[in-house]
mmCIF file with all atom_site columns, C-alpha atoms in Angstrom:
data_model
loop_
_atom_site.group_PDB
_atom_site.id
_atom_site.type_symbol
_atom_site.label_atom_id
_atom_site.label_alt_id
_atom_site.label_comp_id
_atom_site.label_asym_id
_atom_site.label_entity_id
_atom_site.label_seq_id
_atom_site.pdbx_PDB_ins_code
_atom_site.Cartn_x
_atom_site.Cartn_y
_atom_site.Cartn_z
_atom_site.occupancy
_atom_site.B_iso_or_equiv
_atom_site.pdbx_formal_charge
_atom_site.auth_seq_id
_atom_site.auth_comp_id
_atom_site.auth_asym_id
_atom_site.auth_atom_id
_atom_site.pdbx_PDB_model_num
ATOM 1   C CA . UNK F 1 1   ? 188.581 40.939 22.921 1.00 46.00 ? 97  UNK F CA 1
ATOM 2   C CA . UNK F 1 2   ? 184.906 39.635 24.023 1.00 47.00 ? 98  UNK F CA 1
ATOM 3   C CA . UNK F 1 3   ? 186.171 40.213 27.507 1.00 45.00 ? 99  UNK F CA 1
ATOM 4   C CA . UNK F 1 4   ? 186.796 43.445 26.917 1.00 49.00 ? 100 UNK F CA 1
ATOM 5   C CA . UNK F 1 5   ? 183.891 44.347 25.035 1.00 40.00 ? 101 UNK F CA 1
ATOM 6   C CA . UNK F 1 6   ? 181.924 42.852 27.736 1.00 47.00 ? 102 UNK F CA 1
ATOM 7   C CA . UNK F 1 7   ? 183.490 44.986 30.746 1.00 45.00 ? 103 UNK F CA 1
ATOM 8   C CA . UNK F 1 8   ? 182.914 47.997 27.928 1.00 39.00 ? 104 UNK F CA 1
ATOM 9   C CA . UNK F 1 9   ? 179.278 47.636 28.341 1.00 39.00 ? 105 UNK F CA 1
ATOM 10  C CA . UNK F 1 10  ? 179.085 46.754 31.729 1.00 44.00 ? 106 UNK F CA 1
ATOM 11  C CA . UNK F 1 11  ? 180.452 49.790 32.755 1.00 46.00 ? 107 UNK F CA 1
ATOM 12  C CA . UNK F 1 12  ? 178.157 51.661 30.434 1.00 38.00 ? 108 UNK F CA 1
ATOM 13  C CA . UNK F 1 13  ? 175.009 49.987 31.813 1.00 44.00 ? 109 UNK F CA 1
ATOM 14  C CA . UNK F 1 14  ? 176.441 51.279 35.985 1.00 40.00 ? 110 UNK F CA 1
ATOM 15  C CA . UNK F 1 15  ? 176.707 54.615 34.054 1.00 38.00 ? 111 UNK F CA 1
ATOM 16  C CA . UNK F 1 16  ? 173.262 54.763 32.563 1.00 37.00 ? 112 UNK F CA 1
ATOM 17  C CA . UNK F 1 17  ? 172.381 53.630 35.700 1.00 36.00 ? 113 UNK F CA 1
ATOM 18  C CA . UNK F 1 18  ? 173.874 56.209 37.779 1.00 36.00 ? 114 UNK F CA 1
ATOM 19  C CA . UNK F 1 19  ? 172.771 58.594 35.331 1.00 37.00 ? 115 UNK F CA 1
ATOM 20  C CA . UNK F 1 20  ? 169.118 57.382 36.456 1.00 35.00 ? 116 UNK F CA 1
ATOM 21  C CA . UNK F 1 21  ? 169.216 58.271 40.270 1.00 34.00 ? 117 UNK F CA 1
ATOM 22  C CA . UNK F 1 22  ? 171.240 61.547 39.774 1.00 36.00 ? 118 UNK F CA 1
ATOM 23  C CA . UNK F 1 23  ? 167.872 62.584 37.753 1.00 36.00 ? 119 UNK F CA 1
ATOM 24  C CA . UNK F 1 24  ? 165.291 61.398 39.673 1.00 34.00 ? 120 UNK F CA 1
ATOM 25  C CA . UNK F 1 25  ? 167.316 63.319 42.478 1.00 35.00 ? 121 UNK F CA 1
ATOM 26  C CA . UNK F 1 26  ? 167.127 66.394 40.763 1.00 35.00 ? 122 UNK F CA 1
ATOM 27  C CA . UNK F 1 27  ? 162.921 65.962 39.896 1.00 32.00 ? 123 UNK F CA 1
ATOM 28  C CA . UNK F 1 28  ? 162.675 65.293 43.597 1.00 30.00 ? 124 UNK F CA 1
ATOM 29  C CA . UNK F 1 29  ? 164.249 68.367 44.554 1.00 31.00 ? 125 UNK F CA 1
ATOM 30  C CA . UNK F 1 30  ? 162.733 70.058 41.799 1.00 31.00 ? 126 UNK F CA 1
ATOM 31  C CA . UNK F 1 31  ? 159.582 69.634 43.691 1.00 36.00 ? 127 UNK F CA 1
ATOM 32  C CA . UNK F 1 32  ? 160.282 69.776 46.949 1.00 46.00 ? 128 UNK F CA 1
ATOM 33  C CA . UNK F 1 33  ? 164.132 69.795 48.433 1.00 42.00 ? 129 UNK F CA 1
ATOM 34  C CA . UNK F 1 34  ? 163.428 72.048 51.437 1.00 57.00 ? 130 UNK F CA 1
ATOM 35  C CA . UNK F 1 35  ? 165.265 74.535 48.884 1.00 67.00 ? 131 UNK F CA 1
ATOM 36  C CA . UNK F 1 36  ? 164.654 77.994 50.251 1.00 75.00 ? 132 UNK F CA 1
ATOM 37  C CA . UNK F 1 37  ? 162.531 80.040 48.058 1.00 79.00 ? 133 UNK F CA 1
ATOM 38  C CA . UNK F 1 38  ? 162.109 83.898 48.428 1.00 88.00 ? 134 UNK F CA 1
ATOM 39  C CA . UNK F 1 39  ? 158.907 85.335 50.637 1.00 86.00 ? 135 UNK F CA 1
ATOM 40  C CA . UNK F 1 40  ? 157.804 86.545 47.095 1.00 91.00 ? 136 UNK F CA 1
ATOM 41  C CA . UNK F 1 41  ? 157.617 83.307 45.466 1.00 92.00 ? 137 UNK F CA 1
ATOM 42  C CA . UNK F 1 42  ? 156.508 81.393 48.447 1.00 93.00 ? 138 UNK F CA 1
ATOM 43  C CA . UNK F 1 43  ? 153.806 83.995 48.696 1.00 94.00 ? 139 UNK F CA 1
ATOM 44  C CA . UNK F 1 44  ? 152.512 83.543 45.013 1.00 95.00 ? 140 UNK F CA 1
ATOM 45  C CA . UNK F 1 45  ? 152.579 79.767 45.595 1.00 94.00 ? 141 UNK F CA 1
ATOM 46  C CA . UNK F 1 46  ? 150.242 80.684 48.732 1.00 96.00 ? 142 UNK F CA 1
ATOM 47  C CA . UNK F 1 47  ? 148.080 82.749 46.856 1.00 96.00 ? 143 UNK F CA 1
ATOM 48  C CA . UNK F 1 48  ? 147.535 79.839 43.990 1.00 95.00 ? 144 UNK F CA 1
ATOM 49  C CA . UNK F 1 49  ? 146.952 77.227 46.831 1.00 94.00 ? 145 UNK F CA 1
ATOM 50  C CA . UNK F 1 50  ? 144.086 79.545 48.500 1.00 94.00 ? 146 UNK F CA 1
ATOM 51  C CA . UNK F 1 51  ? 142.396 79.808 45.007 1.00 95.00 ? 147 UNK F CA 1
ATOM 52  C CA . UNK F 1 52  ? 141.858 76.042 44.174 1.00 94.00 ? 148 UNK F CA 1
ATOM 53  C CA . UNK F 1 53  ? 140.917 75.458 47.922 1.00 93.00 ? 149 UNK F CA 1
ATOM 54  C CA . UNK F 1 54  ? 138.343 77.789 48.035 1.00 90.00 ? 150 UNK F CA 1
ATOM 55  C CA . UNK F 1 55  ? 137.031 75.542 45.263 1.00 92.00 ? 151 UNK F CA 1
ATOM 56  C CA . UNK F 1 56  ? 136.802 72.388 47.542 1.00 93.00 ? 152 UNK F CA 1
ATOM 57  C CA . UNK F 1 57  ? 132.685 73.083 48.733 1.00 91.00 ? 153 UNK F CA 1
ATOM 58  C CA . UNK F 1 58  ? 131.887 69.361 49.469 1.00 96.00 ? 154 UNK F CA 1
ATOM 59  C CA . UNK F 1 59  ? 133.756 66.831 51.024 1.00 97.00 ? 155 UNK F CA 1
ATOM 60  C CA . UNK F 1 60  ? 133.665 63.305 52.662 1.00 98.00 ? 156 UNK F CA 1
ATOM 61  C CA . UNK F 1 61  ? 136.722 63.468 55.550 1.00 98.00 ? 157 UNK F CA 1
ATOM 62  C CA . UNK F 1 62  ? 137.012 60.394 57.785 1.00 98.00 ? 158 UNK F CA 1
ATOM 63  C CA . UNK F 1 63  ? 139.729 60.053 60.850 1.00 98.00 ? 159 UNK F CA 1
ATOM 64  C CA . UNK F 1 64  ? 140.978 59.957 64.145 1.00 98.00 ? 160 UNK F CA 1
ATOM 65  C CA . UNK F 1 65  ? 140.796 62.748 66.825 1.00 98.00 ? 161 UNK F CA 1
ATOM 66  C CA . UNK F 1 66  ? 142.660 62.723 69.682 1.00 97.00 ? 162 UNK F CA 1
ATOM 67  C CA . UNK F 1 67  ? 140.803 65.391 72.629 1.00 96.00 ? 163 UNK F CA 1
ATOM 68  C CA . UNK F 1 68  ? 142.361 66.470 75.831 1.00 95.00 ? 164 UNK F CA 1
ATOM 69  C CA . UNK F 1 69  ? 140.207 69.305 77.535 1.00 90.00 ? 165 UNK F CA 1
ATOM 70  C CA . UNK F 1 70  ? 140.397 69.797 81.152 1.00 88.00 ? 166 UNK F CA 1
ATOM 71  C CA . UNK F 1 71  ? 139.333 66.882 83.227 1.00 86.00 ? 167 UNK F CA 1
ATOM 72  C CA . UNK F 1 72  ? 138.734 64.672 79.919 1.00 88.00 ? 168 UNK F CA 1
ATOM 73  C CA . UNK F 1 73  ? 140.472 63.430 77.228 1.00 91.00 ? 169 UNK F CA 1
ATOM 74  C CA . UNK F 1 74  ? 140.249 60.293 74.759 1.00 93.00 ? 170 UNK F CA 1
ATOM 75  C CA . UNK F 1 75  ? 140.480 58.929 71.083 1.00 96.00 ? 171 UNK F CA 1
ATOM 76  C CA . UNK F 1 76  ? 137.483 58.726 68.383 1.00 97.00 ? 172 UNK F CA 1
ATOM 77  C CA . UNK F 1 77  ? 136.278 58.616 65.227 1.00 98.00 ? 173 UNK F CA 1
ATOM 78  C CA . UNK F 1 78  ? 135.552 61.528 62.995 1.00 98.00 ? 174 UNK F CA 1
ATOM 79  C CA . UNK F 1 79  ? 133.429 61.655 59.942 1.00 98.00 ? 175 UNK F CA 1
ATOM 80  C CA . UNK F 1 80  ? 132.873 64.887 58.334 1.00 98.00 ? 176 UNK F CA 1
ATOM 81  C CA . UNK F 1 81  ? 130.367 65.661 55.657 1.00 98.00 ? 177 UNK F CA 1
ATOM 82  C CA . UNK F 1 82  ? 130.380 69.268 53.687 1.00 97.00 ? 178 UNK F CA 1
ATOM 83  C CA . UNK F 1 83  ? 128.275 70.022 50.692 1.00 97.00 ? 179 UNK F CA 1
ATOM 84  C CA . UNK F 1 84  ? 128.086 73.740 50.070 1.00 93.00 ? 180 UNK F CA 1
ATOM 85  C CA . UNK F 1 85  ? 126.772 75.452 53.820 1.00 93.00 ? 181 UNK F CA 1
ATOM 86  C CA . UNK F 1 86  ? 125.113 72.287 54.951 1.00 96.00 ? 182 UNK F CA 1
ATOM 87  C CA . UNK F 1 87  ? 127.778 70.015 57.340 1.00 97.00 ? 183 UNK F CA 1
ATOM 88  C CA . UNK F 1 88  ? 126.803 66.571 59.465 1.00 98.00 ? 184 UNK F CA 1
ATOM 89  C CA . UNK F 1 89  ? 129.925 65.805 61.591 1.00 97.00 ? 185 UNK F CA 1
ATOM 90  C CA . UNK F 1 90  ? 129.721 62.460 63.928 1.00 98.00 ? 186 UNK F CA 1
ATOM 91  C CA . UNK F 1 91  ? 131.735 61.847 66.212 1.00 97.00 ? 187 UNK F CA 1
ATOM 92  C CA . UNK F 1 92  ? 131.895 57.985 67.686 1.00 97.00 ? 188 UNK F CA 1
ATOM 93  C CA . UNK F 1 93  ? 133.860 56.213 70.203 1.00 94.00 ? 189 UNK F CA 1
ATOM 94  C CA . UNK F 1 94  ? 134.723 52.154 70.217 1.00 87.00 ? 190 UNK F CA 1
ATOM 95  C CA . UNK F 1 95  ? 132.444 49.638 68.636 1.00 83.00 ? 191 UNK F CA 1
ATOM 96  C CA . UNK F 1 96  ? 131.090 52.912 66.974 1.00 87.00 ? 192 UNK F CA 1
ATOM 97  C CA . UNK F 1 97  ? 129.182 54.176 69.946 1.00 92.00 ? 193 UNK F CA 1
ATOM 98  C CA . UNK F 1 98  ? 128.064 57.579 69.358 1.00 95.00 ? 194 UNK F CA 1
ATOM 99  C CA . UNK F 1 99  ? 129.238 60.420 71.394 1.00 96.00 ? 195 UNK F CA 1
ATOM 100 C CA . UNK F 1 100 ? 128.251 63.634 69.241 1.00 97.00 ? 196 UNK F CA 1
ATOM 101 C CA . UNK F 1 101 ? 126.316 64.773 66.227 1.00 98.00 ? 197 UNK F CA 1
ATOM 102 C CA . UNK F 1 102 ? 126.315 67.761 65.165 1.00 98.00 ? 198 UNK F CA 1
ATOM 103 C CA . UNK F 1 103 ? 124.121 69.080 61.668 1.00 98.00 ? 199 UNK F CA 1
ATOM 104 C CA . UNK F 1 104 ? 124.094 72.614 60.346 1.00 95.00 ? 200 UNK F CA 1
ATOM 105 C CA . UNK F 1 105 ? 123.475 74.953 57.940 1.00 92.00 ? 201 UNK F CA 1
ATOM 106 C CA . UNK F 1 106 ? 122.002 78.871 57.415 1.00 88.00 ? 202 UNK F CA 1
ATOM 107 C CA . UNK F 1 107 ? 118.741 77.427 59.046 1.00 89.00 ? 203 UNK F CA 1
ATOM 108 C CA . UNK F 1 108 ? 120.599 76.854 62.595 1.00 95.00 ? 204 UNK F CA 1
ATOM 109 C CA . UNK F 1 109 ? 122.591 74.062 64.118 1.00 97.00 ? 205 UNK F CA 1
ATOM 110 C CA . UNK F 1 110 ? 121.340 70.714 65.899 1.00 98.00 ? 206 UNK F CA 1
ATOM 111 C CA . UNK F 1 111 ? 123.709 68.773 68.241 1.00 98.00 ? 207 UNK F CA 1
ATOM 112 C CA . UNK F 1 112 ? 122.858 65.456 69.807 1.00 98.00 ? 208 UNK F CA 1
ATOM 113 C CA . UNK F 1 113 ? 125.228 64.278 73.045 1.00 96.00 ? 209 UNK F CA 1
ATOM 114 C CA . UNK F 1 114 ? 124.038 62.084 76.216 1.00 89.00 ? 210 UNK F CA 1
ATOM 115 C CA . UNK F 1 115 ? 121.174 61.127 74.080 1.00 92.00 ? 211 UNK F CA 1
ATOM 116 C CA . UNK F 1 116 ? 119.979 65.090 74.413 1.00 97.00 ? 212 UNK F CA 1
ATOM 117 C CA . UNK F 1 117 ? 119.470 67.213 71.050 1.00 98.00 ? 213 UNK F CA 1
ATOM 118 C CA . UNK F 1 118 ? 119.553 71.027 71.250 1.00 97.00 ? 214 UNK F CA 1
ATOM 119 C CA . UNK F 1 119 ? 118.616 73.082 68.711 1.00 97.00 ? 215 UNK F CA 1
ATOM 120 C CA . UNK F 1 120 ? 120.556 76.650 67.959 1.00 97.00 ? 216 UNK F CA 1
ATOM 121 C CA . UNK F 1 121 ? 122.521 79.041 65.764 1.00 95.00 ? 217 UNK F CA 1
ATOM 122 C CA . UNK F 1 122 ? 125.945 78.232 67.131 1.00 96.00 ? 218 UNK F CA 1
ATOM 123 C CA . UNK F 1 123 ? 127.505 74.626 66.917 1.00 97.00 ? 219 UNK F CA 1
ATOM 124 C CA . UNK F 1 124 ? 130.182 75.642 69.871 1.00 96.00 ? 220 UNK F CA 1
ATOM 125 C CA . UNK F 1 125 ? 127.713 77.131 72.232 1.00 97.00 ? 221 UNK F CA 1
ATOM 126 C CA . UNK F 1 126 ? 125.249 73.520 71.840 1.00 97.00 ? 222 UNK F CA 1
ATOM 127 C CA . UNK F 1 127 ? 128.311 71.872 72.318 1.00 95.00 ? 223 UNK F CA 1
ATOM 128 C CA . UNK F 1 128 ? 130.028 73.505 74.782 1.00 95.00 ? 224 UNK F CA 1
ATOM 129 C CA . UNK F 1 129 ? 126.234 73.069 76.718 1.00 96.00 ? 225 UNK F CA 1
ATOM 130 C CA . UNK F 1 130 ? 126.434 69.487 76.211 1.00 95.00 ? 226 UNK F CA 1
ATOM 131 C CA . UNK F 1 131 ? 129.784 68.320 76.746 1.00 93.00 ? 227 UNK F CA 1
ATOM 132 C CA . UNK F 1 132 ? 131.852 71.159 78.003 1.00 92.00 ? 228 UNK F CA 1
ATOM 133 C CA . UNK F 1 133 ? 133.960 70.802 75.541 1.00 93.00 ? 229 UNK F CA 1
ATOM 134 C CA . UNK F 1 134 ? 135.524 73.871 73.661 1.00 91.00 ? 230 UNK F CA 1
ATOM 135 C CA . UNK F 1 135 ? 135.235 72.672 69.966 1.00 93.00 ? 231 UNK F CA 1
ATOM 136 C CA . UNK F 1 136 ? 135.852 75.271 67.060 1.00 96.00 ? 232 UNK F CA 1
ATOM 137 C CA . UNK F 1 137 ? 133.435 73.731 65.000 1.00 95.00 ? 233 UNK F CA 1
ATOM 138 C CA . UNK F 1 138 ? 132.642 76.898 62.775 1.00 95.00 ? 234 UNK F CA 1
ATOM 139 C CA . UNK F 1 139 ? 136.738 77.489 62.199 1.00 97.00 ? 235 UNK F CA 1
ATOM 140 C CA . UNK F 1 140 ? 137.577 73.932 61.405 1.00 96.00 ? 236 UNK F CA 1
ATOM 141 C CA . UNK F 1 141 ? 135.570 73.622 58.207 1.00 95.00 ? 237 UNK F CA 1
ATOM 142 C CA . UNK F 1 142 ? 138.446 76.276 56.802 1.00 96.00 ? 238 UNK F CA 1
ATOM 143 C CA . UNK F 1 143 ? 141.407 74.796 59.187 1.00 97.00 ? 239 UNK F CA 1
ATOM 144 C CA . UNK F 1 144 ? 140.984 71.052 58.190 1.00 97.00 ? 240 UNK F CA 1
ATOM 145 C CA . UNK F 1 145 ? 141.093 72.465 54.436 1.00 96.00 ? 241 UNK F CA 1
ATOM 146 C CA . UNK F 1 146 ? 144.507 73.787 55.249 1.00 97.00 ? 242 UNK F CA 1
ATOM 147 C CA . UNK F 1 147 ? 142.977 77.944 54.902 1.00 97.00 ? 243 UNK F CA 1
ATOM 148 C CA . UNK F 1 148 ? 142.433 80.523 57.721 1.00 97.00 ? 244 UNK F CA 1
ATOM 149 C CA . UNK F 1 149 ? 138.867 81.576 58.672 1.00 97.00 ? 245 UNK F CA 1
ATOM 150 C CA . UNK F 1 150 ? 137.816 84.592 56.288 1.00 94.00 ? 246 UNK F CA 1
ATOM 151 C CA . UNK F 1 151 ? 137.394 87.836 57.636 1.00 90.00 ? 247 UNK F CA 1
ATOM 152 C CA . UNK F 1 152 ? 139.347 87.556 60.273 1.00 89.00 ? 248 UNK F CA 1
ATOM 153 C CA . UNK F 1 153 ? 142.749 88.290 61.390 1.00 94.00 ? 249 UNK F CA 1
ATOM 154 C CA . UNK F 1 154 ? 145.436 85.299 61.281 1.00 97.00 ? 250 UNK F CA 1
ATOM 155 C CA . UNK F 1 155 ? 149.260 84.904 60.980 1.00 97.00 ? 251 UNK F CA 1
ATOM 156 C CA . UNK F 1 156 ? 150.056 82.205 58.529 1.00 97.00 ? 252 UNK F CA 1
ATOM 157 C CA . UNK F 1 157 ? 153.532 80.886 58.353 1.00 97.00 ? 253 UNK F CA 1
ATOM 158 C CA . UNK F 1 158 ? 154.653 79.177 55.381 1.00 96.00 ? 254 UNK F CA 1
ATOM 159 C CA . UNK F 1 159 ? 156.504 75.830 53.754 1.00 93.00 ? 255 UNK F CA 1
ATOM 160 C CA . UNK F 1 160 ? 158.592 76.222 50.919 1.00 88.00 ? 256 UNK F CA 1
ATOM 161 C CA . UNK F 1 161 ? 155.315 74.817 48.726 1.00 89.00 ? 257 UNK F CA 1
ATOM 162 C CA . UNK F 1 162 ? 153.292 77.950 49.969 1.00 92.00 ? 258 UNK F CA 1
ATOM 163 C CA . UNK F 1 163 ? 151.261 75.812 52.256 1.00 94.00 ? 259 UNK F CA 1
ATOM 164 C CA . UNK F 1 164 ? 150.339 76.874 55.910 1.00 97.00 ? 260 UNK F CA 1
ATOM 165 C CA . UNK F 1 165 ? 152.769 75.367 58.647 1.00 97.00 ? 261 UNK F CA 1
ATOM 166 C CA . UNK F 1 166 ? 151.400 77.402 61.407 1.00 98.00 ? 262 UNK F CA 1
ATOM 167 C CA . UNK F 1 167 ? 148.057 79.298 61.310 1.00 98.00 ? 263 UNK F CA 1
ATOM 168 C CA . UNK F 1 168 ? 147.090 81.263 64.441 1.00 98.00 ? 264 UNK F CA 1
ATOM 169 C CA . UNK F 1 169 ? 143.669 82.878 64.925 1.00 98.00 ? 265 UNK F CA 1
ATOM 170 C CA . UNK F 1 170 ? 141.347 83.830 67.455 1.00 96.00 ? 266 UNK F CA 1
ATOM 171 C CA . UNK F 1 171 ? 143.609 82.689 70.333 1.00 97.00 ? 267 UNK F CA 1
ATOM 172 C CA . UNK F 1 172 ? 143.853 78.936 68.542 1.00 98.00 ? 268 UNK F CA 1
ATOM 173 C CA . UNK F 1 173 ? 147.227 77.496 66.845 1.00 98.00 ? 269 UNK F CA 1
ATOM 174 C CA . UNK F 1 174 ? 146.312 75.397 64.576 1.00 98.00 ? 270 UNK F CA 1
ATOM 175 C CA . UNK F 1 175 ? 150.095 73.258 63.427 1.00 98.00 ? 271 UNK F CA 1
ATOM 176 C CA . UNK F 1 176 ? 149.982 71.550 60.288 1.00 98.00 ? 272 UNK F CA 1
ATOM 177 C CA . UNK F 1 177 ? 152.029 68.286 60.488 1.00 97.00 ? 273 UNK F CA 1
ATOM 178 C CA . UNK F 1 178 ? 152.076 66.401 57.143 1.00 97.00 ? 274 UNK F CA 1
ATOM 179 C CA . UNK F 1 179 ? 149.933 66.704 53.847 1.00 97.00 ? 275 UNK F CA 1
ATOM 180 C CA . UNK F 1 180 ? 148.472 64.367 51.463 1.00 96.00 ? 276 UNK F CA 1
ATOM 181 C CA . UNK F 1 181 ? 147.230 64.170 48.169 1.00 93.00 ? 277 UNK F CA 1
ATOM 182 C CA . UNK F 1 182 ? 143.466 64.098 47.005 1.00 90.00 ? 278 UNK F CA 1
ATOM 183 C CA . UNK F 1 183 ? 143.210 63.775 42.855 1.00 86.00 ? 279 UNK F CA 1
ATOM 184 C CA . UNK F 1 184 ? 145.560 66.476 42.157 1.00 87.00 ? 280 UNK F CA 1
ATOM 185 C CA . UNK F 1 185 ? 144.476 68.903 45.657 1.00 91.00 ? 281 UNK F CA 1
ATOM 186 C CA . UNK F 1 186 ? 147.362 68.599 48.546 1.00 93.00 ? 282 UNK F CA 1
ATOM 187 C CA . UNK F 1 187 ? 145.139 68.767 52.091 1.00 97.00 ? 283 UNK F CA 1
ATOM 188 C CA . UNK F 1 188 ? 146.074 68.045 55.125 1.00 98.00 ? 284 UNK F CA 1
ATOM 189 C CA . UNK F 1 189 ? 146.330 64.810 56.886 1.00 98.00 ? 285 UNK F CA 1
ATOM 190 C CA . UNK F 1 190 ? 148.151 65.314 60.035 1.00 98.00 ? 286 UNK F CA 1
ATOM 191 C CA . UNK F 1 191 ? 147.229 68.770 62.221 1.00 98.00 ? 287 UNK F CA 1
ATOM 192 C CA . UNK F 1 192 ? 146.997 69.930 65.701 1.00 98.00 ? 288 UNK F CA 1
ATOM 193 C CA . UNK F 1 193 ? 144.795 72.615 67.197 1.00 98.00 ? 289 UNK F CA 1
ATOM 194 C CA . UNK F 1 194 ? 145.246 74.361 70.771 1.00 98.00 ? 290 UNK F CA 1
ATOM 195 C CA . UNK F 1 195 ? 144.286 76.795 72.865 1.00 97.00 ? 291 UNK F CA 1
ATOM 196 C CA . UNK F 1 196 ? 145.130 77.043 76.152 1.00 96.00 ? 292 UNK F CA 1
ATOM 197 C CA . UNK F 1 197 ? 144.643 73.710 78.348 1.00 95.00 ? 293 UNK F CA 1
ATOM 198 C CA . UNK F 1 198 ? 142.451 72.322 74.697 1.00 96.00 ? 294 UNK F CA 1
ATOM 199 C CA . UNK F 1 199 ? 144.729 70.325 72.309 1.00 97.00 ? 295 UNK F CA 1
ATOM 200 C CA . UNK F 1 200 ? 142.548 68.547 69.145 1.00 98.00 ? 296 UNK F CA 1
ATOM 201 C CA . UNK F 1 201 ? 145.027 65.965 67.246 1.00 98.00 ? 297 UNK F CA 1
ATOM 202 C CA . UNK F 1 202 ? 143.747 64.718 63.605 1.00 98.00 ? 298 UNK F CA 1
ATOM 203 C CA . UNK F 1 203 ? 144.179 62.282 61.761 1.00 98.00 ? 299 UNK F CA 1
ATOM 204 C CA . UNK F 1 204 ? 142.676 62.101 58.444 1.00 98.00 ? 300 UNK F CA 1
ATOM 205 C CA . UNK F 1 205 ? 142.490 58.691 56.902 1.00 97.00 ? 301 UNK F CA 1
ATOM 206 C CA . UNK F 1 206 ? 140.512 59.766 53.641 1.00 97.00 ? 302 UNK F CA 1
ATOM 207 C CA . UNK F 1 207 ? 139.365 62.614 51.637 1.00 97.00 ? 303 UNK F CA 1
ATOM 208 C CA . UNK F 1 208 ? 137.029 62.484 49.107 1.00 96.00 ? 304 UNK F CA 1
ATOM 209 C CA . UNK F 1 209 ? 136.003 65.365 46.960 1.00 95.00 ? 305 UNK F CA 1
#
């Protein structure tokens, strides 16, 4: 009799078990199961997503960035400041050697390369003057937040979630690899952007909002 009681409850314990994983299986997919939702609903989900990142104004983003241009390419770091309109992005190479810093905000734009600092209203064009590098500066502070430039024509392709794959604008792709959580915002932490010969490859390794 005990032995049978004993296999009784045993096999209710692998039940409850069981019971367990099937669940957790089902909130898994219930968030994300690469279940295909209708362009309706992933469009509402896109629409929600836009509205609490256009709330993100300030931010503390730190990574790696991977650069191929013509003629030059290599690995850095990337720190990346925001509060409201003013930005300070440096960029440093090993042993945290500075190759680039670039401050802005509606009073103009400084960058600082080869130990040169020139002074202007476009962050690309100082760059570009600089380094010769073709930087989207301007477009990233939207891109690395996962959102198209405003104002200005771009095909967005979708996840299930309602969160950008594949933005393309002004002649750039901009491929969005893998997401992370921030507090309760999803941004991205993986993401390429290219344009012709120029392929930028991020990294993030923190957000802070």
């Amino acid at each position: 009799m005990g032995m049978g009681v004993e296999k009784y409850f045993s096999g209710l314990r692998i039940l409850l078990v069981l019971c367990v994983f099937i669940l957790a299986g089902c909130a898994s997919r219930a968030v994300d199961s690469g279940r295909q939702v209708s362009g309706e609903e992933r469009e509402q989900r896109w629409q929600r997503h836009q509205e609490r990142l256009g709330l993100i104004q300030a931010w503390d983003m730190t990574g790696r960035l991977n650069m191929k241009v013509p003629g030059q390419s290599g690995t850095m770091s990337l720190d990346w400041q925001q509060q409201g309109d003013q930005y300070r992005l440096a960029l440093e190479g090993p042993l945290g050697a500075s190759i680039a810093r670039i401050s802005g905000g509606r009073q103009g734009v400084s960058v600082t390369a080869s130990d040169e600092t020139r002074y202007g209203p476009s962050p690309e064009m100082l760059l570009y003057s600089l380094t010769g590098w073709q930087f989207p500066v301007s477009n990233l502070k939207y891109w690395v937040r996962g959102l198209p430039v405003p104002g200005d024509d771009a095909r967005v392709q979708l996840n299930n979630l309602g969160y950008p794959d594949k933005i393309e604008q002004q002649g750039w792709v901009v491929a969005y690899q893998q997401y992370g959580l921030s507090g309760s915002q999803r941004l991205p932490v993986r993401l390429v952007v290219s344009r012709g010969d120029v392929r930028l490859s991020l990294i993030v390794s923190s957000w802070q909002l």
